[in-house]
Every structure is written in C-alpha cells, then in structure tokens.
Amino acid sequence: MTLTGTRNAASGRSDGPGAEPTPFASARQFLLAPEDPARRVAITTREGTLSLFDGRNQAQNGWFVVRQLLPAGRTGQVLEWTLAANSVPGWLRPPVIGHSQIGYRPGGTKIATVELDRDDRRTLQPRLLKLDGNGTFAPVAGGDARDWGRYLRYRYVRFDFSRVTTPGTYAIEYGGTRTAPFPIDKGVLTNSWNLTNDVYFPIAMDHMAVNEAYRAWHGDPHRDDARQAPVNHEHIDLYRQGPTTDTRFKPGEHIPGLAVGGWLDAGDFDIRTQTQYQVVRQLADAWETFGIDRDTVAVDWAARRVEMHVPDGTPDILQQIRHGSLQLLAQFDAVGHAIHGIVEPDVGQYTHLGDAASKTDGLVFDPKLKPYGQAFDRRGGRSGTPDDRWAFTSKASALNYGSAAALAATYRAWKDRDPAFAKRCLDRAQQVWTDEHGHAPDLFRHGNTTGGPLEEEEFTAAVELLAATRDARYAERVQALAPAMLRRFDGTATVMIKAIPFMPAAYRAAIEPAAREWAAKAQGMTKVNPFGVPITTGGWAGSGAVLNFGLTGFALHTQFPDLVDASAVTRALDFLHGHHPASDRSFVSGVGALSKEVAYGSNRADFSFIPGGVVPGVLVLKPDYPENRDDWPFFWGENEYVVPEGAMYLMLANAGTRLADAG
C-alpha cells in the first residue's frame, strides 16, 4: 500500500503491560494508493490528527485501522471525517468466466457462464480454444452463446459447448480474458474426491498424531479432554450449558473417557456432536452406495497415530467411520447421553493458530497443583493449568437420536469386518431408541449444537435402525413420521429415499408427488440464477446447500429416474468446481487447475490450504454483491473448511462418476 502522510520512525506497541499501540503514520489526511486511480481513497479529518495502525501487531487477522481520539470536554458533533473514493470514468470490471476447473466429459453437458459488469455493453462472443502439442491454442467450432440476463449486480452470457466431444485440452476466451486450460475427458470426475479422502479427512482427525512423509500436520491433541462446562453458561460460539450439568460431574470437574475419536472443526478445533454424526452417516452412505475401498492411510489405534499415503489393509472410509463413532460411543459411556460437544473455554484458546496439539498441555487439570509454569505431575498426567476443553452436556433428545442413527449406520459398515465393534454400536443405538421412547423428550436447544428438528432426527434414527435390523417397530415409526417429513422434503428427501427398500409400496407411492414437485423446482432454478443451483444469502456461504441439492437429485433420480433427471448432480459439481459467481476457482482445494489455495483451515495463518477441503464459497453481501476472496483466509463465512461438506463432496463426486459411467 502506498501512503501519503507523516510516517513515524517506530510502529507497533509502546513498552509496558497493557500499553497503547503506537501508530505507524499520523496526518490530517491519508491518501491511500495515490499511484492507482482505481484504488485511490482519501480520508481527511476536519481538525486534529488521524492515526494509522497495523492491526496485525495484535492478531494475524488484524486489519489496518484509522483512528482519531475524541476530544475531551465537547458534546454534539465532535469529529468530522471525509471519505473520498476515486472513480475512473468508463471503468469496467474484467469478465469472469465461470466454468468447471476439472473439465468435462465428452458426452456431458458443458456450460460456462461469463460474468460481466452491468455497464459492459460490448457484443463480444466467447470462444472455445483447443491446445495442441506445440502449445498453440486454436479456435474450435461448436459453442453457442446467448445473453442470460441480470443476476444480482452482474450481467451474464451463457456459453454452451456441449456439442464439442473430442477429448483434449481446452480453454475459453472472452475478449482479453482466457481461462486456465481444462480437459474434455471421460475420467474427469474419477479421482476428484481422492484428496478429500487421502489428505483432508486424516488431517481433521482429533486425538491422533497425523504425519505425512516429512511433515507432521499435528501431534496427538487434547489428551486432557474434557472438563464439565459451568452451569447457566453461554459460550462464545453457539454452545450453552443449562441450569444443571445433567451428569454426575460438577462444573469444572474432569470427565474421563472423552479423549478419543472425532474430527476437529476447521477454525477453533472443537468437536461438535452434530458434525460427528452427520459425517459418520454420510461416509457410511458412501460406503454402502459405492463400495469405496480406497486405502492410502495407515491408522494405528493403539499408538494414536496416522500415517498418510501408507496403505494398511483397511479402506480409509471405514477407518473414518470408526473414528467418528468412537467419539459418539465415548459420550454415552462417559455421561450416559450425547452431548453438544467439546470446545475451548475462552477467547484466548478460541483464536489459537497452528498445531492443535499445542493448544493445551495434554494433561488433566488438577486444581491442587499450581497453575502454569512447571506446576505439573507428568507421571500422574495432571497439571495445574486450566486449559482443558469444556464439555457441554445438557440433555437434548435430538442429539441422542442423531447419534443413534450414526451408530446404526456404523454397524452396517463394520459388521463383516469387526463384528464386536459393530455390535457395540448397534446395541447402543437400540438402547438409545428404547430410552428415548420411555420418557418425554428433552427439548434443550441452543445455536446449532443441539441437533436438528426433533422429528427429523427421530425419523433418521428410525430409518438407519430399520436398515440395520429390519425391525417392524422402526418401520412403524418411519410410516408415522413420513407425512411430517414430506412437508420438509428439501431437507429430508435423501433419508426418505433410503427407507424405500424396507417399506411397503405405499410408502414409495406417497413420496412420488414430492419427487415430481422437487424436479419441477430444480428445473425452475435455471431461471433463478445462471448456475441453476440454490445460492444462499445468509452469513455463511452456500456450498453446503449446493451439495445437498446435488445429493437430493441423485437420490431421487436413483428411485424415480422417469421423474427426476441427473442434471442437479452435474450442476452442483460444476458449481463446486468453478462454475459460480464472483470467481472461477474450484471451491475444493487442490482440485482443478485453479482452486482455493488461501483458505480458513488450521494453517490459515500461513495463507495456505489443506488439499481436499471444501470451502463455503460464494457469500452474497447485501444487497447484491457476490464475493469469495482469494487473498484473505480469515473470512470464515467464505473460506472455512468444515468436515460435513468434505463428506458430502466425497459422496457427490462418486455419484457423478456413477452417472457418467452409466451414461
């Protein structure tokens, strides 16, 4: 950043505890980027002095801050600033050519979308170029372009080159903008999910040291899990403990047995139970549907160590299912019910960057020992430092049902390989079901950590238990809850479809009208935006909604192929791989010619990425600005990896491969 103003000789903090930071520049006016007309901004104060600070002195996610102290002894209007942003006459935002960075199948649909400044009235035509062995691009006929219209603040041109079927390497050009090369090849999807399986999921494993050749991704974290959360306490990140602990443990007391299994959240390293059981079920579904037997990761359960790119004879997906289920089982063994999750106790730990194993000392807190320093008993595994994570334990029936559903799915995945472990999972799932139907439901709710809607969680548990046991009592409950699920079909369709093989024909017939209606809405989405998928407008971007859209389309197409085509799967995958607003980068790190290489993972402070991680994607800033920043990883709503989206992507990529092979 170029700056005009008075620079101070020193910047940062003055000496002493709690000292005020010192500005690195002071002036009546700051002129930012004076050499660049497109970025020039002036900030002027009417009187006094402005101060400019580098917020990175206090935190890696700090911003540059302009500040002026309020004058003492005055009321009313006491300060007046003028902000002047330069405008360049005739400026046009460069075109963005949204397309699949992994490429296209020869016989598949091939759509690219050119995003244009709303004032760009040029009548240029997109061109498809084919790369030859000499490095020369030559135009290829077979593409049709038409104006799609306005969406949000931009104008869009749709470029359909589906008629081009010759395998090779291509690029798209619009005016002076050219995409990165991409292939047309029948196998473009075949290995796209491998990084998610081989790299992202192992790195997300809590309570395991994870190594990749010469690199240690992290040590064995959180051996000191976990202390009972204090009552009537609301945490900074969507957890809350009710008026009682609902356990035999007192607030602050260590809860033994929880330091096992589970996946870390991307940013704050917590174990959110909803995440655990959603991912277990998704991976079990992928295992049952596609028979994925890829083996590239060695897991030593006794040594609590993972070695990446080293086969060990067990399919990786089964190991991940087991790892998530071990945490779910541990919760029931420790306190008798599912808990909200395990999370750091304070802001200081919440903002931790780096190796998860360095977040705590790994020793169980003992209030009898002196805090910090060398006050620990290593032989006894105890420490006077209160850095252990908190377990939030208020009873919630929704969490119990969600966990039971995942454990029933785990039983099916593991029953032929480890019958004893599988039986333990099924026994616990059935016990939870019986217990929950023996009392009024526990309805404690807070944030997004206490389960989904109770009926949906119960229905899911009934479906998974029915698939595991064929027991009529679960079929009866599926039938009883089906009308309510049909009213929420966008979110329940995949689970409803899963029950069809175990239910009477009338059950399938009842779903058919909802499937027909969903197909009509999915087709209508192509008129809502140029990408034909649901683009959300909340504070968290919408890759999850797009993945769910594709997975729902796949499930419905499988059961109702005459009613629901497979286009939702293609549109969802293309969106994830770069066919979306704001940029053309693949939202799956390391997948595609250009992908998210600055993301919000455990290594975000390095402005780096974790291969195979899926980011939330396009965030629509009100009223109409789609954004996904590639230069600033700390925008968690756009760039934070979360484990469920990784599992959904793994499933959807395999679905796309199956459909391609069948076609």
mmCIF file of N, CA and C in Angstrom, residues 193 282-293 317 551 554 558 648-659:
data_model
loop_
_atom_site.group_PDB
_atom_site.id
_atom_site.type_symbol
_atom_site.label_atom_id
_atom_site.label_comp_id
_atom_site.label_asym_id
_atom_site.label_seq_id
_atom_site.Cartn_x
_atom_site.Cartn_y
_atom_site.Cartn_z
ATOM 1 N N TRP A 193 -12.258 -36.734 -5.849
ATOM 2 C CA TRP A 193 -12.507 -36.796 -4.408
ATOM 3 C C TRP A 193 -11.343 -37.389 -3.631
ATOM 4 N N GLN A 282 -22.923 -39.861 6.501
ATOM 5 C CA GLN A 282 -22.617 -39.575 5.097
ATOM 6 C C GLN A 282 -21.573 -40.532 4.560
ATOM 7 N N LEU A 283 -20.538 -40.792 5.348
ATOM 8 C CA LEU A 283 -19.497 -41.712 4.904
ATOM 9 C C LEU A 283 -20.023 -43.145 4.820
ATOM 10 N N ALA A 284 -20.872 -43.527 5.783
ATOM 11 C CA ALA A 284 -21.459 -44.868 5.718
ATOM 12 C C ALA A 284 -22.342 -45.008 4.485
ATOM 13 N N ASP A 285 -23.060 -43.956 4.135
ATOM 14 C CA ASP A 285 -23.893 -43.973 2.936
ATOM 15 C C ASP A 285 -23.023 -44.130 1.687
ATOM 16 N N ALA A 286 -21.898 -43.403 1.656
ATOM 17 C CA ALA A 286 -20.984 -43.524 0.513
ATOM 18 C C ALA A 286 -20.400 -44.934 0.428
ATOM 19 N N TRP A 287 -20.078 -45.511 1.567
ATOM 20 C CA TRP A 287 -19.541 -46.877 1.598
ATOM 21 C C TRP A 287 -20.558 -47.874 1.063
ATOM 22 N N GLU A 288 -21.808 -47.756 1.527
ATOM 23 C CA GLU A 288 -22.838 -48.711 1.108
ATOM 24 C C GLU A 288 -23.241 -48.513 -0.344
ATOM 25 N N THR A 289 -23.275 -47.265 -0.789
ATOM 26 C CA THR A 289 -23.748 -46.970 -2.142
ATOM 27 C C THR A 289 -22.702 -47.292 -3.197
ATOM 28 N N PHE A 290 -21.450 -46.969 -2.912
ATOM 29 C CA PHE A 290 -20.421 -47.051 -3.952
ATOM 30 C C PHE A 290 -19.338 -48.094 -3.663
ATOM 31 N N GLY A 291 -19.338 -48.684 -2.479
ATOM 32 C CA GLY A 291 -18.330 -49.683 -2.159
ATOM 33 C C GLY A 291 -16.912 -49.149 -2.230
ATOM 34 N N ILE A 292 -16.690 -47.933 -1.774
ATOM 35 C CA ILE A 292 -15.380 -47.287 -1.874
ATOM 36 C C ILE A 292 -14.367 -48.052 -1.021
ATOM 37 N N ASP A 293 -13.331 -48.579 -1.644
ATOM 38 C CA ASP A 293 -12.349 -49.364 -0.905
ATOM 39 C C ASP A 293 -10.950 -48.761 -0.993
ATOM 40 N N ILE A 317 -12.245 -45.108 4.265
ATOM 41 C CA ILE A 317 -13.562 -44.614 4.633
ATOM 42 C C ILE A 317 -14.094 -45.365 5.854
ATOM 43 N N LEU A 551 -26.994 -33.985 -4.024
ATOM 44 C CA LEU A 551 -27.225 -35.295 -3.421
ATOM 45 C C LEU A 551 -28.703 -35.667 -3.427
ATOM 46 N N PHE A 554 -29.512 -36.801 -6.891
ATOM 47 C CA PHE A 554 -29.006 -38.156 -7.142
ATOM 48 C C PHE A 554 -29.923 -39.199 -6.503
ATOM 49 N N THR A 558 -32.206 -41.890 -8.615
ATOM 50 C CA THR A 558 -31.994 -43.326 -8.435
ATOM 51 C C THR A 558 -33.317 -44.064 -8.284
ATOM 52 N N MET A 648 -19.869 -34.679 2.164
ATOM 53 C CA MET A 648 -20.884 -34.532 1.121
ATOM 54 C C MET A 648 -20.239 -34.498 -0.259
ATOM 55 N N TYR A 649 -19.097 -33.799 -0.365
ATOM 56 C CA TYR A 649 -18.415 -33.739 -1.655
ATOM 57 C C TYR A 649 -17.922 -35.116 -2.080
ATOM 58 N N LEU A 650 -17.363 -35.867 -1.149
ATOM 59 C CA LEU A 650 -16.900 -37.220 -1.468
ATOM 60 C C LEU A 650 -18.042 -38.059 -2.035
ATOM 61 N N MET A 651 -19.215 -37.936 -1.418
ATOM 62 C CA MET A 651 -20.388 -38.684 -1.868
ATOM 63 C C MET A 651 -20.849 -38.198 -3.252
ATOM 64 N N LEU A 652 -20.913 -36.874 -3.422
ATOM 65 C CA LEU A 652 -21.440 -36.333 -4.682
ATOM 66 C C LEU A 652 -20.504 -36.619 -5.849
ATOM 67 N N ALA A 653 -19.197 -36.546 -5.631
ATOM 68 C CA ALA A 653 -18.257 -36.838 -6.713
ATOM 69 C C ALA A 653 -18.386 -38.288 -7.165
ATOM 70 N N ASN A 654 -18.572 -39.199 -6.215
ATOM 71 C CA ASN A 654 -18.790 -40.593 -6.586
ATOM 72 C C ASN A 654 -20.124 -40.778 -7.295
ATOM 73 N N ALA A 655 -21.134 -40.017 -6.878
ATOM 74 C CA ALA A 655 -22.422 -40.078 -7.575
ATOM 75 C C ALA A 655 -22.267 -39.626 -9.022
ATOM 76 N N GLY A 656 -21.516 -38.530 -9.220
ATOM 77 C CA GLY A 656 -21.300 -38.056 -10.579
ATOM 78 C C GLY A 656 -20.556 -39.072 -11.434
ATOM 79 N N THR A 657 -19.596 -39.744 -10.837
ATOM 80 C CA THR A 657 -18.851 -40.767 -11.571
ATOM 81 C C THR A 657 -19.752 -41.924 -11.968
ATOM 82 N N ARG A 658 -20.604 -42.359 -11.052
ATOM 83 C CA ARG A 658 -21.512 -43.467 -11.374
ATOM 84 C C ARG A 658 -22.454 -43.088 -12.512
ATOM 85 N N LEU A 659 -23.011 -41.898 -12.446
ATOM 86 C CA LEU A 659 -23.932 -41.477 -13.500
ATOM 87 C C LEU A 659 -23.207 -41.369 -14.841
#
